Amino acid sequence: MKSYHFRLATIMRVRSLEERVARDRYMVSLRDRRRAEDDLRTAKDALLSLEAPKGVVAIGDVRWAADQAERLSRAILERFEVWQNVTERCEERRCAWSEASKRSSVLERLDESGRATWRDETIRQESLELDDATNSRYLPSGSRR
């Protein structure tokens, strides 16, 4: 009996590897997005925790507070842009993983179908061989099929 050999096995291994790489990249981008969210939250908290000078203050204190607020606002905007970029990259990588997963699953279904066809053909062939062996046993001696 010949063993089953799926001709697209190499492609299947490559697609499986592509899927794992795409999944790993997506997981890395999720981690990066969480970090960007944490950085953005930290910057917002820093701006919210900035207190205005109290009581009678010098103009230098007011300017210092305004400069700090402006610096923190710029930091928030920068971190928001980073977060947007990371989120876009994360979505792109999720789509890439989804596409790689689909391609891989198509080949897996083809493999299952090929195995089922091979199994059915093998069983049919073995049945024919057994029938032939059984029939040849009961043929009258000297007669040939």
PDB file of C-alpha atoms in Angstrom:
ATOM      1  CA  MET A   1       0.000   0.000   0.000  1.00  0.00           C
ATOM      2  CA  LYS A   2       1.477   3.350  -0.982  1.00  0.00           C
ATOM      3  CA  SER A   3       1.580   6.022   1.651  1.00  0.00           C
ATOM      4  CA  TYR A   4      -0.267   9.290   1.402  1.00  0.00           C
ATOM      5  CA  HIS A   5       1.782  12.204   0.141  1.00  0.00           C
ATOM      6  CA  PHE A   6       0.212  15.599  -0.287  1.00  0.00           C
ATOM      7  CA  ARG A   7       2.012  17.490  -3.037  1.00  0.00           C
ATOM      8  CA  LEU A   8       1.352  20.867  -1.467  1.00  0.00           C
ATOM      9  CA  ALA A   9       2.889  19.875   1.873  1.00  0.00           C
ATOM     10  CA  THR A  10       5.807  22.251   1.368  1.00  0.00           C
ATOM     11  CA  ILE A  11       3.501  25.146   0.589  1.00  0.00           C
ATOM     12  CA  MET A  12       1.430  24.227   3.614  1.00  0.00           C
ATOM     13  CA  ARG A  13       4.500  24.397   5.852  1.00  0.00           C
ATOM     14  CA  VAL A  14       5.436  27.785   4.396  1.00  0.00           C
ATOM     15  CA  ARG A  15       1.907  29.134   4.872  1.00  0.00           C
ATOM     16  CA  SER A  16       1.857  27.835   8.420  1.00  0.00           C
ATOM     17  CA  LEU A  17       5.143  29.610   9.089  1.00  0.00           C
ATOM     18  CA  GLU A  18       3.795  32.800   7.513  1.00  0.00           C
ATOM     19  CA  GLU A  19       0.774  32.598   9.784  1.00  0.00           C
ATOM     20  CA  ARG A  20       2.932  32.194  12.892  1.00  0.00           C
ATOM     21  CA  VAL A  21       5.140  35.124  11.881  1.00  0.00           C
ATOM     22  CA  ALA A  22       2.085  37.299  11.196  1.00  0.00           C
ATOM     23  CA  ARG A  23       0.579  36.321  14.562  1.00  0.00           C
ATOM     24  CA  ASP A  24       3.831  37.136  16.370  1.00  0.00           C
ATOM     25  CA  ARG A  25       4.060  40.515  14.637  1.00  0.00           C
ATOM     26  CA  TYR A  26       0.470  41.250  15.618  1.00  0.00           C
ATOM     27  CA  MET A  27       1.189  40.341  19.239  1.00  0.00           C
ATOM     28  CA  VAL A  28       4.225  42.659  19.229  1.00  0.00           C
ATOM     29  CA  SER A  29       2.104  45.479  17.803  1.00  0.00           C
ATOM     30  CA  LEU A  30      -0.518  44.889  20.512  1.00  0.00           C
ATOM     31  CA  ARG A  31       2.209  45.203  23.131  1.00  0.00           C
ATOM     32  CA  ASP A  32       3.462  48.402  21.463  1.00  0.00           C
ATOM     33  CA  ARG A  33      -0.075  49.794  21.398  1.00  0.00           C
ATOM     34  CA  ARG A  34      -0.518  49.104  25.116  1.00  0.00           C
ATOM     35  CA  ARG A  35       2.763  50.878  25.841  1.00  0.00           C
ATOM     36  CA  ALA A  36       1.712  53.856  23.709  1.00  0.00           C
ATOM     37  CA  GLU A  37      -1.617  53.991  25.559  1.00  0.00           C
ATOM     38  CA  ASP A  38       0.198  53.911  28.892  1.00  0.00           C
ATOM     39  CA  ASP A  39       2.553  56.700  27.773  1.00  0.00           C
ATOM     40  CA  LEU A  40      -0.388  58.797  26.600  1.00  0.00           C
ATOM     41  CA  ARG A  41      -2.257  58.221  29.859  1.00  0.00           C
ATOM     42  CA  THR A  42       0.852  59.146  31.848  1.00  0.00           C
ATOM     43  CA  ALA A  43       1.262  62.390  29.886  1.00  0.00           C
ATOM     44  CA  LYS A  44      -2.392  63.304  30.407  1.00  0.00           C
ATOM     45  CA  ASP A  45      -2.120  62.573  34.120  1.00  0.00           C
ATOM     46  CA  ALA A  46       0.982  64.763  34.351  1.00  0.00           C
ATOM     47  CA  LEU A  47      -0.854  67.662  32.711  1.00  0.00           C
ATOM     48  CA  LEU A  48      -3.874  67.202  34.955  1.00  0.00           C
ATOM     49  CA  SER A  49      -1.710  67.086  38.057  1.00  0.00           C
ATOM     50  CA  LEU A  50      -0.006  70.385  37.181  1.00  0.00           C
ATOM     51  CA  GLU A  51      -1.184  72.933  39.698  1.00  0.00           C
ATOM     52  CA  ALA A  52      -1.427  76.614  39.113  1.00  0.00           C
ATOM     53  CA  PRO A  53       0.602  78.832  41.423  1.00  0.00           C
ATOM     54  CA  LYS A  54      -1.371  79.883  44.498  1.00  0.00           C
ATOM     55  CA  GLY A  55      -1.512  83.124  46.333  1.00  0.00           C
ATOM     56  CA  VAL A  56       0.519  86.142  45.397  1.00  0.00           C
ATOM     57  CA  VAL A  57       3.062  85.008  42.847  1.00  0.00           C
ATOM     58  CA  ALA A  58       5.682  86.503  40.635  1.00  0.00           C
ATOM     59  CA  ILE A  59       5.254  86.620  36.869  1.00  0.00           C
ATOM     60  CA  GLY A  60       8.097  84.116  36.608  1.00  0.00           C
ATOM     61  CA  ASP A  61       6.014  81.529  38.442  1.00  0.00           C
ATOM     62  CA  VAL A  62       3.078  82.094  36.098  1.00  0.00           C
ATOM     63  CA  ARG A  63       5.345  81.804  33.054  1.00  0.00           C
ATOM     64  CA  TRP A  64       6.924  78.642  34.460  1.00  0.00           C
ATOM     65  CA  ALA A  65       3.475  77.070  34.945  1.00  0.00           C
ATOM     66  CA  ALA A  66       2.444  78.115  31.420  1.00  0.00           C
ATOM     67  CA  ASP A  67       5.672  76.682  29.988  1.00  0.00           C
ATOM     68  CA  GLN A  68       5.127  73.427  31.863  1.00  0.00           C
ATOM     69  CA  ALA A  69       1.546  73.205  30.598  1.00  0.00           C
ATOM     70  CA  GLU A  70       2.683  73.875  27.033  1.00  0.00           C
ATOM     71  CA  ARG A  71       5.455  71.281  27.288  1.00  0.00           C
ATOM     72  CA  LEU A  72       3.062  68.683  28.692  1.00  0.00           C
ATOM     73  CA  SER A  73       0.498  69.496  25.992  1.00  0.00           C
ATOM     74  CA  ARG A  74       3.131  68.960  23.280  1.00  0.00           C
ATOM     75  CA  ALA A  75       4.095  65.681  24.917  1.00  0.00           C
ATOM     76  CA  ILE A  76       0.448  64.596  24.855  1.00  0.00           C
ATOM     77  CA  LEU A  77       0.145  65.482  21.161  1.00  0.00           C
ATOM     78  CA  GLU A  78       3.366  63.612  20.329  1.00  0.00           C
ATOM     79  CA  ARG A  79       2.278  60.564  22.270  1.00  0.00           C
ATOM     80  CA  PHE A  80      -1.161  60.705  20.656  1.00  0.00           C
ATOM     81  CA  GLU A  81       0.461  60.665  17.199  1.00  0.00           C
ATOM     82  CA  VAL A  82       2.618  57.713  18.236  1.00  0.00           C
ATOM     83  CA  TRP A  83      -0.465  55.951  19.560  1.00  0.00           C
ATOM     84  CA  GLN A  84      -2.319  56.575  16.270  1.00  0.00           C
ATOM     85  CA  ASN A  85       0.588  55.204  14.220  1.00  0.00           C
ATOM     86  CA  VAL A  86       0.929  52.151  16.435  1.00  0.00           C
ATOM     87  CA  THR A  87      -2.824  51.533  16.299  1.00  0.00           C
ATOM     88  CA  GLU A  88      -2.798  51.716  12.486  1.00  0.00           C
ATOM     89  CA  ARG A  89       0.161  49.334  12.319  1.00  0.00           C
ATOM     90  CA  CYS A  90      -1.617  47.026  14.751  1.00  0.00           C
ATOM     91  CA  GLU A  91      -4.716  46.947  12.540  1.00  0.00           C
ATOM     92  CA  GLU A  92      -2.588  46.274   9.443  1.00  0.00           C
ATOM     93  CA  ARG A  93      -0.861  43.402  11.188  1.00  0.00           C
ATOM     94  CA  ARG A  94      -4.178  41.987  12.395  1.00  0.00           C
ATOM     95  CA  CYS A  95      -5.414  42.001   8.806  1.00  0.00           C
ATOM     96  CA  ALA A  96      -2.178  40.353   7.638  1.00  0.00           C
ATOM     97  CA  TRP A  97      -2.543  37.656  10.294  1.00  0.00           C
ATOM     98  CA  SER A  98      -6.169  37.103   9.328  1.00  0.00           C
ATOM     99  CA  GLU A  99      -5.228  36.749   5.660  1.00  0.00           C
ATOM    100  CA  ALA A 100      -2.359  34.363   6.454  1.00  0.00           C
ATOM    101  CA  SER A 101      -4.681  32.326   8.649  1.00  0.00           C
ATOM    102  CA  LYS A 102      -7.230  32.064   5.834  1.00  0.00           C
ATOM    103  CA  ARG A 103      -4.577  30.929   3.331  1.00  0.00           C
ATOM    104  CA  SER A 104      -3.293  28.363   5.785  1.00  0.00           C
ATOM    105  CA  SER A 105      -6.768  27.022   6.589  1.00  0.00           C
ATOM    106  CA  VAL A 106      -7.567  26.635   2.876  1.00  0.00           C
ATOM    107  CA  LEU A 107      -4.527  24.405   2.469  1.00  0.00           C
ATOM    108  CA  GLU A 108      -5.458  22.446   5.585  1.00  0.00           C
ATOM    109  CA  ARG A 109      -8.909  21.788   4.123  1.00  0.00           C
ATOM    110  CA  LEU A 110      -7.295  20.733   0.846  1.00  0.00           C
ATOM    111  CA  ASP A 111      -5.043  18.396   2.786  1.00  0.00           C
ATOM    112  CA  GLU A 112      -8.008  16.890   4.640  1.00  0.00           C
ATOM    113  CA  SER A 113      -9.863  16.456   1.359  1.00  0.00           C
ATOM    114  CA  GLY A 114      -6.800  14.861  -0.228  1.00  0.00           C
ATOM    115  CA  ARG A 115      -6.398  12.503   2.699  1.00  0.00           C
ATOM    116  CA  ALA A 116     -10.064  11.501   2.542  1.00  0.00           C
ATOM    117  CA  THR A 117      -9.830  10.849  -1.198  1.00  0.00           C
ATOM    118  CA  TRP A 118      -6.636   8.852  -0.716  1.00  0.00           C
ATOM    119  CA  ARG A 119      -8.200   6.845   2.123  1.00  0.00           C
ATOM    120  CA  ASP A 120     -11.322   6.086   0.078  1.00  0.00           C
ATOM    121  CA  GLU A 121      -9.222   5.065  -2.925  1.00  0.00           C
ATOM    122  CA  THR A 122      -6.992   2.881  -0.759  1.00  0.00           C
ATOM    123  CA  ILE A 123      -9.974   1.155   0.839  1.00  0.00           C
ATOM    124  CA  ARG A 124     -11.561   0.619  -2.591  1.00  0.00           C
ATOM    125  CA  GLN A 125      -8.297  -0.782  -3.974  1.00  0.00           C
ATOM    126  CA  GLU A 126      -7.868  -3.123  -0.998  1.00  0.00           C
ATOM    127  CA  SER A 127     -11.469  -4.292  -1.368  1.00  0.00           C
ATOM    128  CA  LEU A 128     -10.855  -5.079  -5.028  1.00  0.00           C
ATOM    129  CA  GLU A 129      -7.679  -6.975  -4.169  1.00  0.00           C
ATOM    130  CA  LEU A 130      -9.493  -8.962  -1.480  1.00  0.00           C
ATOM    131  CA  ASP A 131     -12.373  -9.726  -3.867  1.00  0.00           C
ATOM    132  CA  ASP A 132      -9.934 -10.878  -6.525  1.00  0.00           C
ATOM    133  CA  ALA A 133      -8.091 -13.061  -4.022  1.00  0.00           C
ATOM    134  CA  THR A 134     -11.348 -14.545  -2.766  1.00  0.00           C
ATOM    135  CA  ASN A 135     -12.703 -15.160  -6.263  1.00  0.00           C
ATOM    136  CA  SER A 136      -9.464 -16.740  -7.492  1.00  0.00           C
ATOM    137  CA  ARG A 137      -9.601 -19.181  -4.599  1.00  0.00           C
ATOM    138  CA  TYR A 138     -12.975 -20.502  -5.659  1.00  0.00           C
ATOM    139  CA  LEU A 139     -12.350 -20.681  -9.405  1.00  0.00           C
ATOM    140  CA  PRO A 140     -12.273 -24.217 -10.784  1.00  0.00           C
ATOM    141  CA  SER A 141      -8.741 -25.499 -11.100  1.00  0.00           C
ATOM    142  CA  GLY A 142      -7.139 -24.885 -14.461  1.00  0.00           C
ATOM    143  CA  SER A 143      -9.481 -22.051 -15.372  1.00  0.00           C
ATOM    144  CA  ARG A 144      -8.261 -18.539 -15.575  1.00  0.00           C
ATOM    145  CA  ARG A 145      -9.994 -15.370 -15.297  1.00  0.00           C
TER     146      ARG A 145
END
